[in-house]
């Protein structure tokens, strides 16, 4: 793979480089973004799934309120 792609915060391609042609910048309009996104998801989708499906962190304030609410109110 001789191409490098750079994305913005919204995961849209900002620009890309092709190192096989001497680091020439790739025109963003010529990139098949849909197939690129599918390829990225195929290789790194397990990271996305792990972050989407994980449980939220325990809120200590909620546990504290449940145990000591009547004592302080």
XYZ file of C-alpha atoms in Angstrom:
73
model
C 0.000 0.000 0.000
C 1.683 3.146 -1.205
C -1.061 5.602 -0.371
C -1.596 7.593 2.807
C -4.878 9.246 3.694
C -5.532 11.933 6.283
C -8.962 12.474 7.825
C -10.613 15.321 9.721
C -12.602 15.013 12.960
C -15.735 13.963 11.066
C -13.775 11.123 9.386
C -13.884 12.782 5.977
C -10.771 12.647 3.823
C -8.835 15.915 3.938
C -5.990 14.894 1.642
C -3.934 11.932 0.571
C -0.462 11.134 -0.721
C 0.802 8.518 -3.126
C 4.370 7.507 -2.284
C 4.739 5.387 -5.418
C 4.766 8.574 -7.512
C 7.130 10.545 -5.292
C 4.723 11.748 -2.586
C 2.352 13.462 -4.971
C -0.852 14.703 -3.427
C -3.960 12.789 -4.477
C -7.053 14.715 -5.549
C -9.737 13.958 -2.958
C -12.449 13.895 -5.623
C -10.800 10.938 -7.377
C -10.738 8.724 -4.257
C -13.459 6.087 -3.952
C -14.310 6.966 -0.360
C -16.945 4.273 0.084
C -14.570 1.428 -0.759
C -11.843 3.028 1.370
C -14.195 3.226 4.374
C -15.207 -0.414 3.875
C -11.572 -1.491 3.748
C -10.768 0.469 6.920
C -13.783 -1.036 8.682
C -12.807 -4.529 7.548
C -9.346 -4.212 9.089
C -10.108 -1.984 12.080
C -13.827 -2.542 12.676
C -13.184 -4.523 15.848
C -11.827 -1.337 17.451
C -14.945 0.584 16.474
C -17.217 -2.177 17.768
C -15.319 -2.388 21.050
C -15.719 1.341 21.654
C -19.368 1.503 20.612
C -20.564 -1.525 22.563
C -18.667 -1.006 25.788
C -20.427 -0.288 29.043
C -20.272 3.243 30.426
C -17.869 3.826 33.300
C -19.253 3.501 36.822
C -20.410 6.790 38.222
C -19.219 6.978 41.786
C -21.583 9.871 42.500
C -24.590 7.672 41.730
C -23.335 4.932 44.048
C -22.576 7.450 46.786
C -26.037 8.999 46.513
C -27.663 5.579 46.634
C -25.894 4.627 49.830
C -25.645 7.900 51.781
C -28.547 9.978 50.442
C -30.667 9.824 53.591
C -27.733 10.531 55.875
C -27.008 13.931 54.305
C -30.522 15.021 53.308
